[in-house]
């Protein structure tokens, strides 16, 4: 399966690029209540989990856990 083009408006993220494009190799989306949950796997420094599952109550209940604040 081909990876989707990920569009994101979070411009202060290390992975954000011009045109609202995400350059991360892997992106982990979680429900908000698990935003700080440690993930057991990593790829290129990004943490993720291939097995844990959740159910969101709506689009305002999800977040990108791969976000990393840009330092420069
Ligand atoms: S890692 Fe998440 S927050 Fe950062 S640019 Fe990609 S989708 Fe946006």
Coordinates of C-alpha atoms and ligand atoms in Angstrom, one line a residue:
X1 CA 0.0 0.0 0.0
X2 CA 1.4 3.4 -1.0
X3 CA 1.7 6.0 1.8
X4 CA -0.8 8.9 1.6
X5 CA 0.2 12.5 1.2
X6 CA -0.2 13.9 4.7
X7 CA -1.3 17.5 4.8
X8 CA -0.8 19.3 8.1
X9 CA -1.2 22.9 9.3
X10 CA 1.1 22.7 12.3
X11 CA 3.9 24.9 10.9
X12 CA 6.1 24.8 14.1
X13 CA 6.6 21.0 13.8
X14 CA 10.1 19.7 12.9
X15 CA 8.5 17.6 10.1
X16 CA 6.3 20.4 8.6
X17 CA 7.3 21.6 5.1
X18 CA 6.1 24.4 2.9
X19 CA 2.7 23.8 1.4
X20 CA 1.4 22.1 4.6
X21 CA 3.2 18.9 3.8
X22 CA 4.4 16.4 6.5
X23 CA 7.9 14.9 5.9
X24 CA 7.9 12.4 8.7
X25 CA 8.7 8.8 7.9
X26 CA 6.1 7.5 10.3
X27 CA 3.2 9.4 12.0
X28 CA 1.4 8.2 15.1
X29 CA -2.2 9.4 15.6
X30 CA -3.7 8.9 19.0
X31 CA -6.9 9.9 20.9
X32 CA -6.3 13.0 23.0
X33 CA -6.5 11.2 26.3
X34 CA -3.4 9.1 25.2
X35 CA -1.4 12.1 23.8
X36 CA 1.4 11.5 26.4
X37 CA 1.3 7.7 26.2
X38 CA 4.8 6.2 25.5
X39 CA 4.9 4.2 22.4
X40 CA 6.9 0.9 22.2
X41 CA 8.3 1.2 18.7
X42 CA 10.5 3.8 16.9
X43 CA 11.6 4.6 13.4
X44 CA 13.9 7.6 12.7
X45 CA 13.3 8.8 16.2
X46 CA 9.5 8.8 15.8
X47 CA 7.6 6.6 18.3
X48 CA 4.6 4.5 17.3
X49 CA 2.6 1.5 18.2
X50 CA 1.4 -1.1 15.6
X51 CA -1.0 -2.9 18.0
X52 CA -2.7 -0.6 20.4
X53 CA -6.2 0.4 19.3
X54 CA -8.6 3.2 20.4
X55 CA -11.9 4.7 19.4
X56 CA -12.3 8.5 18.9
X57 CA -15.4 10.3 19.8
X58 CA -15.0 12.8 16.8
X59 CA -12.4 14.7 14.8
X60 CA -11.6 16.9 17.9
X61 CA -10.6 13.8 19.8
X62 CA -7.5 13.0 17.8
X63 CA -3.9 14.3 17.8
X64 CA -0.6 13.7 16.1
X65 CA 1.8 12.2 18.6
X66 CA 4.8 12.6 16.1
X67 CA 4.7 16.4 16.5
X68 CA 8.1 17.7 17.5
X69 CA 8.5 21.4 18.1
X70 CA 10.9 23.0 15.7
X71 CA 14.0 24.4 17.5
X72 CA 15.2 26.8 14.8
Ligands
LIG1 S1 4.5 15.0 12.4 FE1 2.3 15.4 12.8 S2 2.3 17.6 13.5 FE2 4.2 17.2 12.5 S3 4.0 17.9 10.3 FE3 3.6 15.7 10.4 S4 1.4 15.5 10.7 FE4 1.9 17.6 11.3

